[in-house]
Structure formats: structure tokens, C-alpha cells
Coordinates of C-alpha atoms in Angstrom, one line a residue:
X1 CA -8.3 15.2 8.8
X2 CA -8.5 11.8 7.0
X3 CA -5.9 10.7 4.4
X4 CA -6.0 9.2 1.0
X5 CA -3.2 6.6 0.4
X6 CA -2.2 5.8 -3.2
X7 CA -0.2 2.6 -3.5
X8 CA 1.4 3.0 -6.9
X9 CA 4.0 1.2 -9.0
X10 CA 4.6 0.4 -12.6
X11 CA 5.9 -3.0 -11.6
X12 CA 3.6 -5.8 -10.6
X13 CA 4.2 -8.7 -8.2
X14 CA 6.2 -6.7 -5.7
X15 CA 4.0 -6.9 -2.7
X16 CA 2.2 -3.6 -3.2
X17 CA -1.2 -5.1 -2.5
X18 CA 0.1 -6.7 0.6
X19 CA 1.4 -3.4 1.8
X20 CA -2.0 -1.8 1.2
X21 CA -3.6 -4.8 3.0
X22 CA -1.4 -4.1 6.0
X23 CA -2.1 -0.4 6.2
X24 CA -5.9 -1.0 6.0
X25 CA -5.7 -3.4 8.9
X26 CA -3.5 -1.0 10.9
X27 CA -6.3 1.6 10.7
X28 CA -9.1 -0.8 11.2
X29 CA -7.4 -2.2 14.4
X30 CA -7.6 1.4 15.8
X31 CA -11.3 1.7 15.1
X32 CA -10.9 4.0 12.1
X33 CA -13.3 4.2 9.2
X34 CA -11.5 2.7 6.3
X35 CA -12.6 2.8 2.6
X36 CA -10.4 0.4 0.5
X37 CA -10.4 0.7 -3.3
X38 CA -8.9 -1.7 -5.8
X39 CA -8.3 -0.5 -9.4
X40 CA -6.9 -3.8 -10.7
X41 CA -9.0 -4.6 -13.8
X42 CA -8.9 -8.3 -12.9
X43 CA -9.8 -7.8 -9.3
X44 CA -6.7 -9.5 -7.9
X45 CA -5.6 -7.0 -5.4
X46 CA -7.1 -6.2 -1.9
X47 CA -10.6 -6.6 -3.2
X48 CA -10.0 -10.4 -2.5
X49 CA -10.4 -9.8 1.2
X50 CA -14.0 -9.6 2.1
X51 CA -13.4 -8.2 5.6
X52 CA -11.9 -5.0 4.1
X53 CA -15.1 -4.1 2.3
X54 CA -13.1 -3.0 -0.7
X55 CA -14.7 -1.2 -3.6
X56 CA -13.6 -2.3 -7.1
X57 CA -13.2 0.5 -9.6
X58 CA -11.6 -0.3 -13.0
X59 CA -10.3 3.2 -13.9
X60 CA -9.3 2.0 -17.3
X61 CA -12.9 2.2 -18.3
X62 CA -13.2 5.1 -20.8
X63 CA -16.9 5.9 -20.1
X64 CA -16.9 8.8 -17.6
X65 CA -20.5 8.0 -16.6
X66 CA -19.6 4.4 -15.6
X67 CA -19.1 3.4 -12.0
X68 CA -15.7 2.2 -13.3
X69 CA -14.1 5.5 -14.0
X70 CA -11.8 8.1 -12.5
X71 CA -14.9 10.2 -11.8
X72 CA -16.4 7.4 -9.7
X73 CA -13.1 7.0 -7.9
X74 CA -13.0 10.6 -6.8
X75 CA -16.7 10.6 -6.0
X76 CA -15.9 7.8 -3.5
X77 CA -13.0 9.8 -2.1
X78 CA -15.2 12.8 -1.7
X79 CA -18.1 11.0 -0.1
X80 CA -16.0 9.1 2.5
X81 CA -16.2 10.3 6.1
X82 CA -14.0 13.3 6.6
X83 CA -12.0 11.5 9.4
X84 CA -11.9 8.2 7.5
X85 CA -8.8 6.7 5.8
X86 CA -8.9 5.8 2.1
X87 CA -6.5 3.0 0.9
X88 CA -6.2 2.7 -2.9
X89 CA -4.5 -0.3 -4.3
X90 CA -3.5 0.8 -7.8
X91 CA -2.6 -2.0 -10.2
X92 CA 0.5 -1.8 -12.3
X93 CA -1.7 -1.8 -15.4
X94 CA -3.4 1.4 -14.3
X95 CA -0.2 3.0 -13.0
X96 CA 0.3 5.4 -16.0
X97 CA -3.4 6.2 -16.3
X98 CA -3.7 7.0 -12.6
X99 CA -0.5 9.1 -12.5
X100 CA -1.5 11.0 -15.7
X101 CA -5.0 11.7 -14.4
X102 CA -3.7 12.8 -11.0
X103 CA -1.2 15.2 -12.5
X104 CA -3.2 16.6 -15.5
X105 CA -6.3 17.3 -13.4
X106 CA -4.6 18.6 -10.3
X107 CA -6.5 15.9 -8.3
X108 CA -4.0 16.0 -5.5
X109 CA -4.9 19.6 -4.7
X110 CA -8.6 18.7 -5.1
X111 CA -8.3 15.9 -2.6
X112 CA -7.0 18.4 0.0
X113 CA -10.2 20.4 -0.6
X114 CA -12.1 17.2 0.4
X115 CA -10.3 17.3 3.7
X116 CA -8.3 14.2 2.7
X117 CA -4.5 14.7 2.9
X118 CA -2.9 12.7 0.0
X119 CA 0.0 10.2 0.5
X120 CA 1.9 8.2 -2.0
X121 CA 3.2 4.8 -1.2
X122 CA 6.0 3.2 -3.2
X123 CA 7.3 -0.3 -2.8
X124 CA 11.0 -1.1 -3.6
X125 CA 12.2 -4.7 -3.8
X126 CA 15.5 -6.5 -4.0
X127 CA 16.6 -8.8 -6.8
X128 CA 16.0 -8.4 -10.5
X129 CA 13.1 -6.0 -10.2
X130 CA 14.9 -3.5 -8.0
X131 CA 15.7 -1.1 -10.9
X132 CA 12.1 -1.0 -12.1
X133 CA 10.7 -0.3 -8.6
X134 CA 13.3 2.5 -8.1
X135 CA 12.2 3.9 -11.5
X136 CA 8.6 4.0 -10.3
X137 CA 9.6 5.6 -7.0
X138 CA 11.6 8.3 -8.8
X139 CA 8.7 9.0 -11.2
X140 CA 6.3 9.5 -8.3
X141 CA 8.8 11.9 -6.5
X142 CA 9.4 13.9 -9.7
X143 CA 5.8 14.2 -10.8
X144 CA 4.2 14.9 -7.4
X145 CA 6.7 17.2 -5.7
X146 CA 4.3 18.4 -3.0
X147 CA 3.0 15.0 -1.8
X148 CA 4.6 13.1 1.1
X149 CA 5.7 9.6 0.3
X150 CA 6.0 6.4 2.4
X151 CA 8.6 3.9 1.1
X152 CA 8.0 0.2 1.7
X153 CA 11.1 -2.0 1.4
X154 CA 10.3 -5.6 0.5
X155 CA 13.4 -7.9 0.5
X156 CA 11.4 -11.0 -0.3
X157 CA 13.2 -11.3 -3.7
X158 CA 16.6 -10.6 -2.2
X159 CA 18.5 -8.0 -0.2
X160 CA 17.8 -4.4 -1.3
X161 CA 21.2 -3.1 -2.4
X162 CA 21.8 -0.3 -4.9
X163 CA 25.4 -0.1 -6.1
X164 CA 26.3 -2.0 -2.9
X165 CA 24.5 0.5 -0.6
X166 CA 21.3 0.1 1.4
X167 CA 18.4 2.3 0.3
X168 CA 19.0 5.0 3.0
X169 CA 22.5 5.5 1.7
X170 CA 21.7 6.0 -1.9
X171 CA 21.0 9.2 -3.9
X172 CA 17.4 8.0 -4.3
X173 CA 16.9 8.5 -0.6
X174 CA 19.2 11.6 -0.2
X175 CA 17.6 13.5 -3.1
X176 CA 14.1 13.2 -1.7
X177 CA 14.7 12.7 2.1
X178 CA 12.7 15.9 2.9
X179 CA 9.6 14.3 1.4
X180 CA 9.9 10.8 2.6
X181 CA 7.5 10.5 5.5
X182 CA 8.9 7.1 6.6
X183 CA 10.2 3.7 5.6
X184 CA 8.6 0.3 6.4
X185 CA 10.6 -2.9 6.1
X186 CA 8.1 -5.6 5.5
X187 CA 10.0 -8.5 3.9
X188 CA 9.8 -12.1 4.8
X189 CA 10.2 -13.3 8.3
X190 CA 13.3 -15.4 9.1
X191 CA 10.9 -17.8 10.7
X192 CA 10.0 -20.2 7.9
X193 CA 7.0 -21.5 9.7
X194 CA 5.5 -18.0 10.2
X195 CA 6.1 -17.4 6.5
X196 CA 4.1 -20.5 5.7
X197 CA 1.3 -19.3 8.1
X198 CA 1.1 -15.9 6.4
X199 CA 1.0 -17.4 3.0
X200 CA -1.8 -19.7 4.1
X201 CA -3.7 -16.8 5.6
X202 CA -3.4 -14.9 2.3
X203 CA -4.5 -18.0 0.3
X204 CA -7.5 -18.3 2.5
X205 CA -8.2 -14.6 1.9
X206 CA -8.2 -13.7 5.6
X207 CA -7.0 -10.7 7.5
X208 CA -4.8 -11.1 10.5
X209 CA -7.8 -10.5 12.8
X210 CA -9.8 -13.2 11.1
X211 CA -6.9 -15.7 11.0
X212 CA -6.2 -15.2 14.7
X213 CA -9.8 -15.8 15.7
X214 CA -10.9 -18.6 13.4
X215 CA -11.5 -22.1 14.7
X216 CA -9.9 -23.5 11.5
X217 CA -6.3 -22.7 12.6
X218 CA -4.4 -24.4 15.4
X219 CA -3.7 -22.3 18.5
X220 CA 0.1 -22.3 17.8
X221 CA -0.6 -21.0 14.3
X222 CA -2.7 -18.2 15.6
X223 CA 0.0 -17.4 18.2
X224 CA 2.6 -17.0 15.5
X225 CA 0.4 -14.8 13.4
X226 CA -0.4 -12.6 16.3
X227 CA 3.4 -12.2 16.9
X228 CA 3.9 -11.4 13.2
X229 CA 1.2 -8.8 13.2
X230 CA 2.5 -7.1 16.4
X231 CA 5.8 -6.6 14.7
X232 CA 4.3 -5.2 11.5
X233 CA 1.9 -3.0 13.5
X234 CA 4.8 -1.5 15.4
X235 CA 6.7 -0.7 12.2
X236 CA 3.6 1.0 10.7
X237 CA 2.8 2.9 13.9
X238 CA 6.3 4.5 13.7
X239 CA 5.2 6.3 10.5
X240 CA 2.8 8.4 12.6
X241 CA 0.3 8.8 9.8

């Protein structure tokens, strides 16, 4: 059975698209069929990366007959190969629309009938935006009680501490631990050069595979990126999804 992965948060600029970008590459590197979908109205999410073959669907469109509609989104889910993986990068501007539609129309149950087990992915960050990302996480957990969730911890903006505790020691974790399928730590590398290499790769709109095989990067740059990807790949593989 394939899976449908919704990356959802009401807060923008927290690394949600990057997390979706990583999961898509994880599956592609294993020879899986992957359908990526980007719902950002401005097309600034994973649709930027040509190698992912992302379909852009602006679900804020109110015309149900338009290719930019929730109906089109779920037609895409339904028509994807039964063993394929679907990675949906939901923009913060479409967060409420997506959540409301999923809940009111029982789409999560419908996805199961397509043979696509649904997963929710929530990104939590450190720093000033921590509270907002925790609020989005809690909203997902409370509104979709039967859907497993993967938590992505991004400490790019600072250490993730809630009342002085790490996420795993907070009530946010303890109250929902039975539904949390796994946690991925994907904050910045302590290697400043590698951080520069990754930022360059993203600016060039390349995947890790493209960046490590292009003739435009120095051999040492590609070596660092391979090392960085191996570490991320190992963390994602531990989710067993």
C-alpha cells in the first residue's frame, strides 16, 4: 500500500517544504513511484524542483471544475499508482482550507479506500515561531485523531525548548505519543561549509542527486553533500514508513 503524506502548518518559513523535499528524495532514491503536489498559490514550494515532477494545484480556487481545486487534488491521489508515494506540500495560506476540507468531507477515510494510507507531517521549530508551530501540531492531532503523525524538528532558528524541556519531555509529546510515528531532527549542520553547500543547492533548485552528479560543483562540494544526504537518509529510514 502506498501512502499520502500531508505536510501541514499554519506557519510559513519553517522548513516545511524542505522536509517534503527530503521525503520525496528518500522515496525516489529507493526506486519508488513518487507524485509530488504543491498547493502554494505562488508556486514557491517543492514545485521549484524540476527533478521531482511536482504538480501544482492551487486549492484556494473556488471553481470545483478547475484543475486547481480540491477535487483535482483528490483525483490525482486516486489516479496515482497504488504502490506509489504521494508527497503534498501544503502552503501555510492553504492550511485552514486543507484541514477544513479533509475533516468536513471525511477525505482521510476516502484516501484509505484508494489504497493510500494517510500520514500527517508537522514541523516544529525553535525560536520565536515555536509556539505557533506547536499550535499547528496540536490542531492536527486534535482534528485528525486516527491519522499517524511524523514530527520534524527544525532547530535552524534556535534550540527547540518548551518551558525548558526538549520536545520529547513535553505534554505535547506525551499527550499524543501513541500517534506519533516518529521524529526527524533536520536542523542545520554544525558544519558551516556544508550549510553553505546545501543553501547553494537549494538556490540552484537541485536535488541532492543532481547536485552530487553535476559538473558545475567541485568534487569536495559534492562529497560534503553526499555526506549530508547520507545522514538525513538514515534519519528518515528510521521512521520505517
